[in-house]
mmCIF file of C-alpha atoms in Angstrom:
data_model
loop_
_atom_site.group_PDB
_atom_site.id
_atom_site.type_symbol
_atom_site.label_atom_id
_atom_site.label_comp_id
_atom_site.label_asym_id
_atom_site.label_seq_id
_atom_site.Cartn_x
_atom_site.Cartn_y
_atom_site.Cartn_z
ATOM 1 C CA MET A 1377 -25.313 2.553 -27.401
ATOM 2 C CA THR A 1378 -24.815 0.808 -31.309
ATOM 3 C CA PRO A 1379 -22.363 -1.753 -30.659
ATOM 4 C CA PRO A 1380 -18.664 -1.531 -31.005
ATOM 5 C CA ALA A 1381 -17.513 -0.765 -34.338
ATOM 6 C CA ARG A 1382 -14.204 0.257 -35.255
ATOM 7 C CA GLY A 1383 -12.988 3.454 -34.461
ATOM 8 C CA ASP A 1384 -16.594 4.219 -32.148
ATOM 9 C CA HIS A 1385 -14.723 1.440 -29.573
ATOM 10 C CA GLU A 1386 -12.737 4.303 -27.590
ATOM 11 C CA ALA A 1387 -15.437 6.471 -27.363
ATOM 12 C CA ARG A 1388 -18.292 3.743 -26.149
ATOM 13 C CA ARG A 1389 -16.133 2.445 -23.455
ATOM 14 C CA ARG A 1390 -15.281 6.173 -21.983
ATOM 15 C CA ASP A 1391 -19.229 6.087 -21.866
ATOM 16 C CA VAL A 1392 -19.115 2.599 -20.724
ATOM 17 C CA SER A 1393 -17.033 4.204 -17.844
ATOM 18 C CA GLU A 1394 -19.178 6.990 -17.132
ATOM 19 C CA ALA A 1395 -22.176 5.044 -16.451
ATOM 20 C CA VAL A 1396 -19.879 2.344 -14.483
ATOM 21 C CA TRP A 1397 -18.533 6.065 -12.078
ATOM 22 C CA ARG A 1398 -22.093 6.760 -11.690
ATOM 23 C CA VAL A 1399 -23.942 3.177 -10.590
ATOM 24 C CA LEU A 1400 -21.107 3.316 -7.783
ATOM 25 C CA ALA A 1401 -21.615 6.506 -6.820
ATOM 26 C CA ASP A 1402 -25.227 6.002 -6.208
ATOM 27 C CA ARG A 1403 -25.352 2.148 -5.453
ATOM 28 C CA GLY A 1404 -21.854 1.443 -4.549
ATOM 29 C CA PHE A 1405 -20.311 -2.369 -5.317
ATOM 30 C CA GLY A 1406 -23.106 -4.029 -4.152
ATOM 31 C CA GLY A 1407 -25.232 -2.510 -6.578
ATOM 32 C CA LEU A 1408 -22.728 -2.967 -9.739
ATOM 33 C CA THR A 1409 -24.415 -4.802 -12.251
ATOM 34 C CA LEU A 1410 -24.283 -5.482 -15.672
ATOM 35 C CA ARG A 1411 -28.056 -4.720 -16.111
ATOM 36 C CA ALA A 1412 -27.853 -1.838 -14.203
ATOM 37 C CA VAL A 1413 -24.774 -0.223 -15.774
ATOM 38 C CA ALA A 1414 -26.625 -1.389 -19.050
ATOM 39 C CA ALA A 1415 -29.792 0.476 -17.771
ATOM 40 C CA GLU A 1416 -27.809 3.881 -17.105
ATOM 41 C CA LEU A 1417 -26.554 3.919 -20.899
ATOM 42 C CA GLY A 1418 -30.234 2.667 -21.784
ATOM 43 C CA ALA A 1419 -28.630 -0.119 -23.585
ATOM 44 C CA SER A 1420 -29.489 -3.794 -23.403
ATOM 45 C CA THR A 1421 -27.836 -6.364 -21.134
ATOM 46 C CA GLY A 1422 -26.555 -8.175 -23.833
ATOM 47 C CA LEU A 1423 -25.047 -5.289 -25.666
ATOM 48 C CA LEU A 1424 -22.528 -4.715 -22.616
ATOM 49 C CA THR A 1425 -21.672 -8.245 -23.104
ATOM 50 C CA HIS A 1426 -19.566 -6.927 -25.706
ATOM 51 C CA TYR A 1427 -16.887 -4.994 -23.536
ATOM 52 C CA PHE A 1428 -17.966 -6.838 -20.193
ATOM 53 C CA PRO A 1429 -18.466 -10.925 -20.471
ATOM 54 C CA HIS A 1430 -19.234 -10.920 -16.775
ATOM 55 C CA LYS A 1431 -19.798 -8.878 -13.678
ATOM 56 C CA ARG A 1432 -15.949 -9.692 -12.776
ATOM 57 C CA ALA A 1433 -14.874 -8.044 -15.663
ATOM 58 C CA LEU A 1434 -16.903 -4.806 -14.539
ATOM 59 C CA VAL A 1435 -15.717 -4.778 -11.119
ATOM 60 C CA ALA A 1436 -12.129 -4.573 -12.558
ATOM 61 C CA HIS A 1437 -13.006 -2.320 -15.137
ATOM 62 C CA ALA A 1438 -14.702 -0.397 -12.307
ATOM 63 C CA LEU A 1439 -10.865 -0.655 -10.140
ATOM 64 C CA GLU A 1440 -9.023 0.869 -13.143
ATOM 65 C CA VAL A 1441 -11.168 3.369 -13.617
ATOM 66 C CA LEU A 1442 -10.206 3.806 -10.049
ATOM 67 C CA ASP A 1443 -6.795 3.623 -10.220
ATOM 68 C CA ARG A 1444 -6.954 6.560 -13.617
ATOM 69 C CA GLN A 1445 -8.702 8.491 -10.814
ATOM 70 C CA ALA A 1446 -6.513 7.794 -7.407
ATOM 71 C CA ALA A 1447 -3.377 8.827 -10.533
ATOM 72 C CA GLU A 1448 -4.598 12.689 -11.184
ATOM 73 C CA ARG A 1449 -5.674 13.206 -8.045
ATOM 74 C CA ARG A 1450 -2.428 12.590 -6.378
ATOM 75 C CA ARG A 1451 -0.625 15.614 -9.084
ATOM 76 C CA PRO A 1452 -0.457 17.890 -6.339
ATOM 77 C CA ALA A 1453 1.925 15.857 -4.232
ATOM 78 C CA THR A 1454 3.354 15.315 -7.474
ATOM 79 C CA GLU A 1455 4.028 18.687 -7.821
ATOM 80 C CA ALA A 1456 5.086 18.901 -4.476
ATOM 81 C CA ALA A 1457 7.217 16.464 -4.830
ATOM 82 C CA ALA A 1458 9.111 18.514 -7.565
ATOM 83 C CA THR A 1459 10.638 21.129 -5.546
ATOM 84 C CA SER A 1460 10.428 19.093 -1.783
ATOM 85 C CA ARG A 1461 11.336 16.108 -0.458
ATOM 86 C CA GLY A 1462 10.084 14.918 3.023
ATOM 87 C CA LEU A 1463 7.813 15.880 5.273
ATOM 88 C CA PRO A 1464 5.363 18.502 2.713
ATOM 89 C CA VAL A 1465 5.739 15.438 0.341
ATOM 90 C CA LEU A 1466 4.473 13.813 2.772
ATOM 91 C CA ARG A 1467 1.343 15.590 3.694
ATOM 92 C CA ALA A 1468 1.150 16.877 -0.448
ATOM 93 C CA ALA A 1469 -0.182 12.867 -0.666
ATOM 94 C CA LEU A 1470 -1.916 12.109 2.276
ATOM 95 C CA LEU A 1471 -4.333 15.965 1.239
ATOM 96 C CA ASP A 1472 -4.839 14.083 -1.609
ATOM 97 C CA VAL A 1473 -6.527 10.948 -0.371
ATOM 98 C CA LEU A 1474 -8.704 12.352 2.157
ATOM 99 C CA PRO A 1475 -12.337 13.683 1.212
ATOM 100 C CA LEU A 1476 -11.636 17.590 0.667
ATOM 101 C CA ASP A 1477 -14.114 18.099 -1.944
ATOM 102 C CA ALA A 1478 -16.741 16.795 -3.796
ATOM 103 C CA ASP A 1479 -14.640 14.881 -5.615
ATOM 104 C CA GLY A 1480 -12.697 13.874 -3.254
ATOM 105 C CA GLU A 1481 -15.771 12.440 -1.946
ATOM 106 C CA ALA A 1482 -17.217 10.670 -4.679
ATOM 107 C CA GLY A 1483 -14.130 8.437 -5.118
ATOM 108 C CA ASN A 1484 -13.886 8.008 -1.929
ATOM 109 C CA ARG A 1485 -17.321 6.895 -1.229
ATOM 110 C CA ILE A 1486 -16.804 4.466 -4.566
ATOM 111 C CA TRP A 1487 -13.129 3.420 -3.081
ATOM 112 C CA VAL A 1488 -13.769 2.498 0.202
ATOM 113 C CA GLY A 1489 -16.983 0.674 -1.179
ATOM 114 C CA SER A 1490 -14.943 -1.751 -3.099
ATOM 115 C CA TRP A 1491 -13.387 -3.302 -0.528
ATOM 116 C CA ASP A 1492 -16.491 -5.539 0.040
ATOM 117 C CA ALA A 1493 -15.792 -6.706 -3.138
ATOM 118 C CA ALA A 1494 -12.511 -7.230 -2.451
ATOM 119 C CA LEU A 1495 -12.495 -8.783 0.088
ATOM 120 C CA GLY A 1496 -14.845 -11.302 -1.220
ATOM 121 C CA ASP A 1497 -12.202 -12.218 -4.046
ATOM 122 C CA PRO A 1498 -8.667 -13.906 -4.224
ATOM 123 C CA GLU A 1499 -7.887 -11.921 -7.134
ATOM 124 C CA LEU A 1500 -8.844 -8.534 -5.954
ATOM 125 C CA THR A 1501 -7.433 -8.942 -2.148
ATOM 126 C CA ALA A 1502 -4.285 -9.708 -4.082
ATOM 127 C CA GLY A 1503 -4.840 -6.415 -6.624
ATOM 128 C CA HIS A 1504 -5.643 -4.286 -3.945
ATOM 129 C CA ALA A 1505 -2.578 -5.128 -0.960
ATOM 130 C CA GLU A 1506 -0.716 -4.045 -4.143
ATOM 131 C CA ARG A 1507 -2.326 -0.669 -4.441
ATOM 132 C CA TYR A 1508 -1.598 -0.394 -0.535
ATOM 133 C CA ARG A 1509 1.967 -1.738 -0.850
ATOM 134 C CA ARG A 1510 2.566 0.671 -3.673
ATOM 135 C CA ALA A 1511 1.364 3.586 -1.464
ATOM 136 C CA ARG A 1512 3.333 2.813 1.781
ATOM 137 C CA ARG A 1513 6.245 2.030 -0.618
ATOM 138 C CA ARG A 1514 5.557 5.960 -1.847
ATOM 139 C CA MET A 1515 5.859 7.112 1.642
ATOM 140 C CA THR A 1516 8.076 4.960 2.993
ATOM 141 C CA GLU A 1517 11.035 6.774 0.515
ATOM 142 C CA LEU A 1518 9.917 9.865 1.494
ATOM 143 C CA CYS A 1519 9.717 9.466 5.391
ATOM 144 C CA ALA A 1520 13.480 8.000 5.022
ATOM 145 C CA GLN A 1521 13.913 11.667 3.105
ATOM 146 C CA ALA A 1522 11.785 13.113 5.879
ATOM 147 C CA GLN A 1523 14.345 11.534 8.826
ATOM 148 C CA GLU A 1524 17.617 12.620 5.997
ATOM 149 C CA LEU A 1525 16.541 15.882 7.062
ATOM 150 C CA GLY A 1526 15.655 15.430 10.586
ATOM 151 C CA ASP A 1527 11.965 16.539 10.298
ATOM 152 C CA LEU A 1528 11.615 12.473 11.410
ATOM 153 C CA PRO A 1529 13.032 10.799 14.140
ATOM 154 C CA ALA A 1530 15.116 7.861 12.862
ATOM 155 C CA ASP A 1531 15.264 5.598 15.562
ATOM 156 C CA ARG A 1532 12.076 3.930 13.933
ATOM 157 C CA PRO A 1533 11.709 1.790 10.829
ATOM 158 C CA ALA A 1534 10.605 4.129 7.276
ATOM 159 C CA ALA A 1535 8.344 1.483 6.629
ATOM 160 C CA ASP A 1536 6.672 1.906 10.471
ATOM 161 C CA LEU A 1537 6.189 5.425 9.910
ATOM 162 C CA ALA A 1538 4.281 4.693 6.688
ATOM 163 C CA ALA A 1539 2.430 2.003 7.471
ATOM 164 C CA LEU A 1540 1.483 4.471 10.364
ATOM 165 C CA ALA A 1541 0.727 7.252 7.839
ATOM 166 C CA GLN A 1542 -1.446 5.493 5.748
ATOM 167 C CA SER A 1543 -3.776 3.714 8.255
ATOM 168 C CA PHE A 1544 -4.619 7.227 9.872
ATOM 169 C CA ALA A 1545 -4.977 8.555 6.123
ATOM 170 C CA LEU A 1546 -7.144 5.564 5.271
ATOM 171 C CA GLY A 1547 -9.485 5.814 8.438
ATOM 172 C CA LEU A 1548 -9.644 9.461 8.777
ATOM 173 C CA VAL A 1549 -11.484 9.099 4.899
ATOM 174 C CA VAL A 1550 -13.831 6.241 6.227
ATOM 175 C CA GLN A 1551 -15.050 8.666 9.400
ATOM 176 C CA ALA A 1552 -15.179 11.733 6.695
ATOM 177 C CA LEU A 1553 -17.741 9.524 5.019
ATOM 178 C CA PHE A 1554 -19.899 8.611 7.662
ATOM 179 C CA ALA A 1555 -20.491 11.647 9.255
ATOM 180 C CA PRO A 1556 -18.916 14.985 6.950
ATOM 181 C CA GLY A 1557 -20.771 17.300 8.996
ATOM 182 C CA GLU A 1558 -17.752 16.223 11.998
ATOM 183 C CA PHE A 1559 -15.238 16.015 10.172
ATOM 184 C CA PRO A 1560 -15.547 19.335 6.893
ATOM 185 C CA PRO A 1561 -12.537 19.993 4.867
ATOM 186 C CA ALA A 1562 -10.780 22.091 7.721
ATOM 187 C CA ARG A 1563 -10.995 19.507 10.088
ATOM 188 C CA GLN A 1564 -9.872 16.862 8.653
ATOM 189 C CA ARG A 1565 -6.302 19.187 7.699
ATOM 190 C CA ALA A 1566 -6.085 20.141 10.903
ATOM 191 C CA LEU A 1567 -5.957 16.627 12.718
ATOM 192 C CA LEU A 1568 -3.814 14.967 9.721
ATOM 193 C CA ASP A 1569 -1.316 18.230 10.860
ATOM 194 C CA ASP A 1570 -1.517 17.241 14.215
ATOM 195 C CA PHE A 1571 -1.251 13.252 13.753
ATOM 196 C CA LEU A 1572 2.129 14.440 11.737
ATOM 197 C CA ALA A 1573 3.238 17.010 15.199
ATOM 198 C CA GLY A 1574 2.771 13.265 16.491
ATOM 199 C CA LEU A 1575 4.738 11.752 13.907
ATOM 200 C CA ALA A 1576 7.932 14.105 14.063
ATOM 201 C CA ALA A 1577 7.773 14.830 17.992
ATOM 202 C CA GLY A 1578 10.219 11.787 18.277
ATOM 203 C CA GLU A 1579 12.631 9.511 20.106
ATOM 204 C CA ARG A 1580 10.592 7.522 23.007
ATOM 205 C CA MET B 154 -35.908 -24.586 8.408
ATOM 206 C CA THR B 155 -39.482 -25.511 9.628
ATOM 207 C CA PRO B 156 -41.660 -22.219 9.422
ATOM 208 C CA PRO B 157 -41.768 -20.250 12.237
ATOM 209 C CA ALA B 158 -43.297 -21.530 15.286
ATOM 210 C CA ARG B 159 -44.011 -20.722 19.378
ATOM 211 C CA GLY B 160 -40.702 -22.030 21.396
ATOM 212 C CA ASP B 161 -38.913 -22.223 18.685
ATOM 213 C CA HIS B 162 -39.106 -18.798 17.243
ATOM 214 C CA GLU B 163 -35.431 -17.732 19.154
ATOM 215 C CA ALA B 164 -33.601 -21.187 18.393
ATOM 216 C CA ARG B 165 -34.746 -20.358 14.634
ATOM 217 C CA ARG B 166 -33.544 -16.851 14.571
ATOM 218 C CA ARG B 167 -30.641 -18.236 16.402
ATOM 219 C CA ASP B 168 -29.860 -20.976 13.099
ATOM 220 C CA VAL B 169 -30.632 -17.410 10.697
ATOM 221 C CA SER B 170 -27.626 -15.011 12.271
ATOM 222 C CA GLU B 171 -25.412 -17.647 12.017
ATOM 223 C CA ALA B 172 -26.554 -17.934 8.610
ATOM 224 C CA VAL B 173 -26.418 -15.200 8.293
ATOM 225 C CA TRP B 174 -22.499 -14.337 9.041
ATOM 226 C CA ARG B 175 -21.466 -17.333 7.091
ATOM 227 C CA VAL B 176 -22.494 -15.848 3.995
ATOM 228 C CA LEU B 177 -21.623 -12.307 4.583
ATOM 229 C CA ALA B 178 -18.015 -13.999 5.839
ATOM 230 C CA ASP B 179 -17.464 -16.544 2.506
ATOM 231 C CA ARG B 180 -19.182 -13.220 0.129
ATOM 232 C CA GLY B 181 -19.311 -9.909 2.287
ATOM 233 C CA PHE B 182 -22.410 -7.604 2.052
ATOM 234 C CA GLY B 183 -22.736 -7.846 -1.974
ATOM 235 C CA GLY B 184 -22.765 -11.470 -1.682
ATOM 236 C CA LEU B 185 -25.779 -11.560 1.019
ATOM 237 C CA THR B 186 -28.870 -12.286 -0.462
ATOM 238 C CA LEU B 187 -32.576 -14.007 0.718
ATOM 239 C CA ARG B 188 -30.862 -17.029 -1.279
ATOM 240 C CA ALA B 189 -28.003 -17.476 -0.400
ATOM 241 C CA VAL B 190 -28.655 -17.672 3.545
ATOM 242 C CA ALA B 191 -31.599 -19.537 2.352
ATOM 243 C CA ALA B 192 -29.472 -22.186 0.487
ATOM 244 C CA GLU B 193 -26.880 -22.453 3.596
ATOM 245 C CA LEU B 194 -30.327 -23.134 5.948
ATOM 246 C CA GLY B 195 -31.207 -25.437 3.322
ATOM 247 C CA ALA B 196 -34.952 -24.024 2.895
ATOM 248 C CA SER B 197 -37.159 -22.006 0.870
ATOM 249 C CA THR B 198 -36.170 -18.524 0.258
ATOM 250 C CA GLY B 199 -39.822 -18.272 1.096
ATOM 251 C CA LEU B 200 -39.880 -19.380 4.240
ATOM 252 C CA LEU B 201 -37.211 -17.088 4.953
ATOM 253 C CA THR B 202 -39.012 -14.173 4.511
ATOM 254 C CA HIS B 203 -40.872 -15.062 7.213
ATOM 255 C CA TYR B 204 -38.204 -13.563 9.149
ATOM 256 C CA PHE B 205 -37.349 -10.948 6.827
ATOM 257 C CA PRO B 206 -39.404 -9.614 4.429
ATOM 258 C CA HIS B 207 -36.647 -8.478 2.121
ATOM 259 C CA LYS B 208 -32.572 -7.441 1.890
ATOM 260 C CA ARG B 209 -33.651 -4.719 3.324
ATOM 261 C CA ALA B 210 -34.233 -6.040 6.775
ATOM 262 C CA LEU B 211 -31.356 -9.090 5.969
ATOM 263 C CA VAL B 212 -29.052 -6.078 5.863
ATOM 264 C CA ALA B 213 -30.490 -4.626 8.959
ATOM 265 C CA HIS B 214 -29.952 -7.339 10.908
ATOM 266 C CA ALA B 215 -26.840 -8.871 9.867
ATOM 267 C CA LEU B 216 -25.439 -5.156 10.999
ATOM 268 C CA GLU B 217 -27.527 -5.784 14.635
ATOM 269 C CA VAL B 218 -24.823 -9.447 14.714
ATOM 270 C CA LEU B 219 -22.204 -7.337 14.044
ATOM 271 C CA ASP B 220 -22.954 -5.543 17.073
ATOM 272 C CA ARG B 221 -23.616 -7.525 19.509
ATOM 273 C CA GLN B 222 -19.984 -9.805 18.491
ATOM 274 C CA ALA B 223 -18.185 -6.437 19.035
ATOM 275 C CA ALA B 224 -20.125 -5.685 22.077
ATOM 276 C CA GLU B 225 -18.812 -9.721 23.359
ATOM 277 C CA ARG B 226 -15.542 -7.934 21.821
ATOM 278 C CA ARG B 227 -15.349 -4.648 23.854
ATOM 279 C CA ARG B 228 -14.889 -7.175 27.129
ATOM 280 C CA PRO B 229 -11.348 -7.165 27.865
ATOM 281 C CA ALA B 230 -11.551 -2.867 27.417
ATOM 282 C CA THR B 231 -14.196 -2.945 29.822
ATOM 283 C CA GLU B 232 -12.741 -5.048 32.170
ATOM 284 C CA ALA B 233 -9.809 -2.888 32.183
ATOM 285 C CA ALA B 234 -11.945 -0.258 32.357
ATOM 286 C CA ALA B 235 -12.981 -1.774 36.348
ATOM 287 C CA THR B 236 -8.848 -1.610 37.444
ATOM 288 C CA SER B 237 -7.590 1.296 35.089
ATOM 289 C CA ARG B 238 -8.773 4.466 33.243
ATOM 290 C CA GLY B 239 -6.900 6.586 30.257
ATOM 291 C CA LEU B 240 -4.772 5.861 28.529
ATOM 292 C CA PRO B 241 -4.277 1.644 29.660
ATOM 293 C CA VAL B 242 -8.155 1.870 28.587
ATOM 294 C CA LEU B 243 -8.098 3.555 25.840
ATOM 295 C CA ARG B 244 -5.209 0.898 24.557
ATOM 296 C CA ALA B 245 -7.144 -1.970 25.438
ATOM 297 C CA ALA B 246 -10.306 -0.498 23.376
ATOM 298 C CA LEU B 247 -8.561 -0.160 20.435
ATOM 299 C CA LEU B 248 -7.129 -3.651 20.523
ATOM 300 C CA ASP B 249 -10.245 -4.638 20.382
ATOM 301 C CA VAL B 250 -10.915 -3.302 17.173
ATOM 302 C CA LEU B 251 -8.006 -4.841 15.372
ATOM 303 C CA PRO B 252 -7.982 -8.175 13.793
ATOM 304 C CA LEU B 253 -5.423 -9.956 16.292
ATOM 305 C CA ASP B 254 -6.620 -13.312 16.206
ATOM 306 C CA ALA B 255 -9.039 -15.176 13.647
ATOM 307 C CA ASP B 256 -12.638 -13.664 15.427
ATOM 308 C CA GLY B 257 -10.970 -10.747 14.422
ATOM 309 C CA GLU B 258 -10.198 -10.950 11.790
ATOM 310 C CA ALA B 259 -13.985 -12.108 10.632
ATOM 311 C CA GLY B 260 -15.810 -10.160 12.515
ATOM 312 C CA ASN B 261 -13.180 -7.302 10.616
ATOM 313 C CA ARG B 262 -14.634 -8.400 7.071
ATOM 314 C CA ILE B 263 -17.430 -8.410 8.090
ATOM 315 C CA TRP B 264 -17.423 -4.939 8.987
ATOM 316 C CA VAL B 265 -15.179 -3.021 6.739
ATOM 317 C CA GLY B 266 -17.608 -4.742 3.370
ATOM 318 C CA SER B 267 -20.815 -3.797 5.027
ATOM 319 C CA TRP B 268 -19.376 0.205 4.648
ATOM 320 C CA ASP B 269 -20.658 -0.542 0.852
ATOM 321 C CA ALA B 270 -24.244 -0.990 1.807
ATOM 322 C CA ALA B 271 -24.268 1.162 4.661
ATOM 323 C CA LEU B 272 -22.463 4.373 2.788
ATOM 324 C CA GLY B 273 -25.446 3.243 -0.877
ATOM 325 C CA ASP B 274 -28.405 3.843 1.641
ATOM 326 C CA PRO B 275 -29.093 6.992 3.503
ATOM 327 C CA GLU B 276 -30.861 5.162 6.664
ATOM 328 C CA LEU B 277 -27.678 2.336 6.984
ATOM 329 C CA THR B 278 -25.300 5.139 6.562
ATOM 330 C CA ALA B 279 -26.696 6.416 9.961
ATOM 331 C CA GLY B 280 -26.872 4.033 12.170
ATOM 332 C CA HIS B 281 -23.397 3.586 10.835
ATOM 333 C CA ALA B 282 -23.130 7.109 11.447
ATOM 334 C CA GLU B 283 -23.909 6.613 15.208
ATOM 335 C CA ARG B 284 -21.604 3.585 15.485
ATOM 336 C CA TYR B 285 -18.796 5.801 15.363
ATOM 337 C CA ARG B 286 -20.147 8.668 17.138
ATOM 338 C CA ARG B 287 -20.634 6.433 19.837
ATOM 339 C CA ALA B 288 -17.216 5.121 20.140
ATOM 340 C CA ARG B 289 -16.077 8.018 19.806
ATOM 341 C CA ARG B 290 -17.588 9.800 22.526
ATOM 342 C CA ARG B 291 -17.023 6.557 24.833
ATOM 343 C CA MET B 292 -12.496 7.640 23.204
ATOM 344 C CA THR B 293 -12.793 11.328 23.859
ATOM 345 C CA GLU B 294 -14.070 10.702 27.950
ATOM 346 C CA LEU B 295 -10.984 7.876 28.188
ATOM 347 C CA CYS B 296 -8.226 11.127 26.193
ATOM 348 C CA ALA B 297 -9.704 13.590 28.738
ATOM 349 C CA GLN B 298 -9.169 11.032 31.742
ATOM 350 C CA ALA B 299 -5.981 10.559 30.604
ATOM 351 C CA GLN B 300 -5.923 14.068 30.275
ATOM 352 C CA GLU B 301 -6.151 14.800 33.261
ATOM 353 C CA LEU B 302 -3.664 11.931 34.793
ATOM 354 C CA GLY B 303 -1.284 13.824 32.811
ATOM 355 C CA ASP B 304 -0.614 11.354 30.731
ATOM 356 C CA LEU B 305 -1.718 12.755 26.704
ATOM 357 C CA PRO B 306 -1.205 16.626 26.051
ATOM 358 C CA ALA B 307 -3.819 19.500 27.279
ATOM 359 C CA ASP B 308 -4.189 21.793 24.876
ATOM 360 C CA ARG B 309 -5.547 19.064 22.513
ATOM 361 C CA PRO B 310 -9.408 18.515 22.428
ATOM 362 C CA ALA B 311 -9.851 14.996 23.958
ATOM 363 C CA ALA B 312 -12.668 14.932 20.919
ATOM 364 C CA ASP B 313 -9.980 15.321 18.163
ATOM 365 C CA LEU B 314 -7.624 13.000 20.000
ATOM 366 C CA ALA B 315 -10.219 10.334 20.287
ATOM 367 C CA ALA B 316 -10.852 11.126 16.646
ATOM 368 C CA LEU B 317 -7.295 10.345 15.454
ATOM 369 C CA ALA B 318 -7.215 7.124 17.058
ATOM 370 C CA GLN B 319 -10.027 5.615 16.163
ATOM 371 C CA SER B 320 -9.013 6.770 12.233
ATOM 372 C CA PHE B 321 -5.720 5.033 12.989
ATOM 373 C CA ALA B 322 -6.793 2.102 14.354
ATOM 374 C CA LEU B 323 -10.071 1.756 11.599
ATOM 375 C CA GLY B 324 -6.810 2.150 8.650
ATOM 376 C CA LEU B 325 -4.947 -0.398 10.775
ATOM 377 C CA VAL B 326 -8.032 -2.120 10.214
ATOM 378 C CA VAL B 327 -8.179 -2.085 6.579
ATOM 379 C CA GLN B 328 -4.749 -2.675 6.141
ATOM 380 C CA ALA B 329 -3.957 -5.657 7.977
ATOM 381 C CA LEU B 330 -7.399 -7.533 6.866
ATOM 382 C CA PHE B 331 -5.136 -6.818 3.115
ATOM 383 C CA ALA B 332 -2.110 -7.878 3.700
ATOM 384 C CA PRO B 333 -2.063 -9.954 7.414
ATOM 385 C CA GLY B 334 1.657 -11.079 6.242
ATOM 386 C CA GLU B 335 2.590 -7.550 6.337
ATOM 387 C CA PHE B 336 0.597 -6.588 9.750
ATOM 388 C CA PRO B 337 0.979 -10.335 11.986
ATOM 389 C CA PRO B 338 -0.847 -9.101 15.378
ATOM 390 C CA ALA B 339 2.956 -8.551 16.800
ATOM 391 C CA ARG B 340 3.402 -5.894 14.393
ATOM 392 C CA GLN B 341 -0.445 -4.356 14.666
ATOM 393 C CA ARG B 342 0.480 -4.031 18.542
ATOM 394 C CA ALA B 343 3.446 -2.691 17.507
ATOM 395 C CA LEU B 344 2.060 0.045 15.506
ATOM 396 C CA LEU B 345 -0.216 0.928 18.292
ATOM 397 C CA ASP B 346 2.635 1.557 20.774
ATOM 398 C CA ASP B 347 4.307 3.507 18.250
ATOM 399 C CA PHE B 348 1.107 5.449 17.335
ATOM 400 C CA LEU B 349 -0.174 6.286 21.197
ATOM 401 C CA ALA B 350 3.033 7.218 21.523
ATOM 402 C CA GLY B 351 2.804 10.293 18.750
ATOM 403 C CA LEU B 352 -0.930 10.886 20.910
ATOM 404 C CA ALA B 353 1.565 11.672 23.727
ATOM 405 C CA ALA B 354 4.184 13.129 22.993
ATOM 406 C CA GLY B 355 2.917 16.171 23.663
ATOM 407 C CA GLU B 356 3.146 19.791 23.245
ATOM 408 C CA ARG B 357 3.450 22.187 19.279
#
């Protein structure tokens, strides 16, 4: 890697992002150091500090990369939203979260790994809290649509239904990461449908 | 801290365990180093290597401490199991998992933080996978009891009901850690009861 030069800067940042991603996929956030990323790039630690003056900047960048990847993965739900409302879109959004293929598994492994670093730093905690708040807000809208359409019971606040859905999806991600053999994609999908059937089962 | 001497050894290990716990609560697994634990103890890193020859041993010890704490926290569910079967015991077991007080929050913060280190190491992944497998097995028994008693629908395998319950609880833990203000204990309990009502709502 050469020092950042005009024009090259974007390409270099992309190289750096990819190196960050590979280090995270291999070693998790605990192994994300300037030295490890520099080694992955074949560059010196000093050179890397042109991009990231300290580890915190590196972690913040890694979380931006994760956000971008998550936005790309959200496309199927966005497409479903164009033609549909409520429960089918909620289902598509939850499917997008699950580790149903190699990319989903790598992304989730890194995402789950980010929780340790995030919980150890108030600013990162606030950033993660806001990410999850946004996701719940989006799911709350979908749950409210499903209630209007009569697909989800109207006796519970849509925000509670959204919190149930997000809890279920996050926890299934964790279990599937630790025991992929017990949670193959087909079982993850079946459990999601079981969960949604319970959510829809109605008034208590 | 003095070098390990006969008789003192157990007391020293307890001191070390407490120092490990404090480092984890402050900085997470990413901040768990021999140097940080030594500083917390007011000891040298060299001295600490009498107990932990390398970081891996330190992480393994931290997970043992977590297991012990989790077993202590499981007591209410164990007491419920002495007088009851099925759904009420499952509910007590899930309540034990949630961060409903300061201890539950500290323990869960460390537990969630352990996932990054665990996913980065095949042996630790296997250990965590086995922990969750045991928990699911226990919940599967409780779900089967609840099915016998007619409290949960019999048309789904008890193992699937248990996987749903564990997914929900783990995900709620994560959300409550990042947004304790939005998930105070009363709301966590209410969401758990909503979830269990959906689980019980029966045949599809």
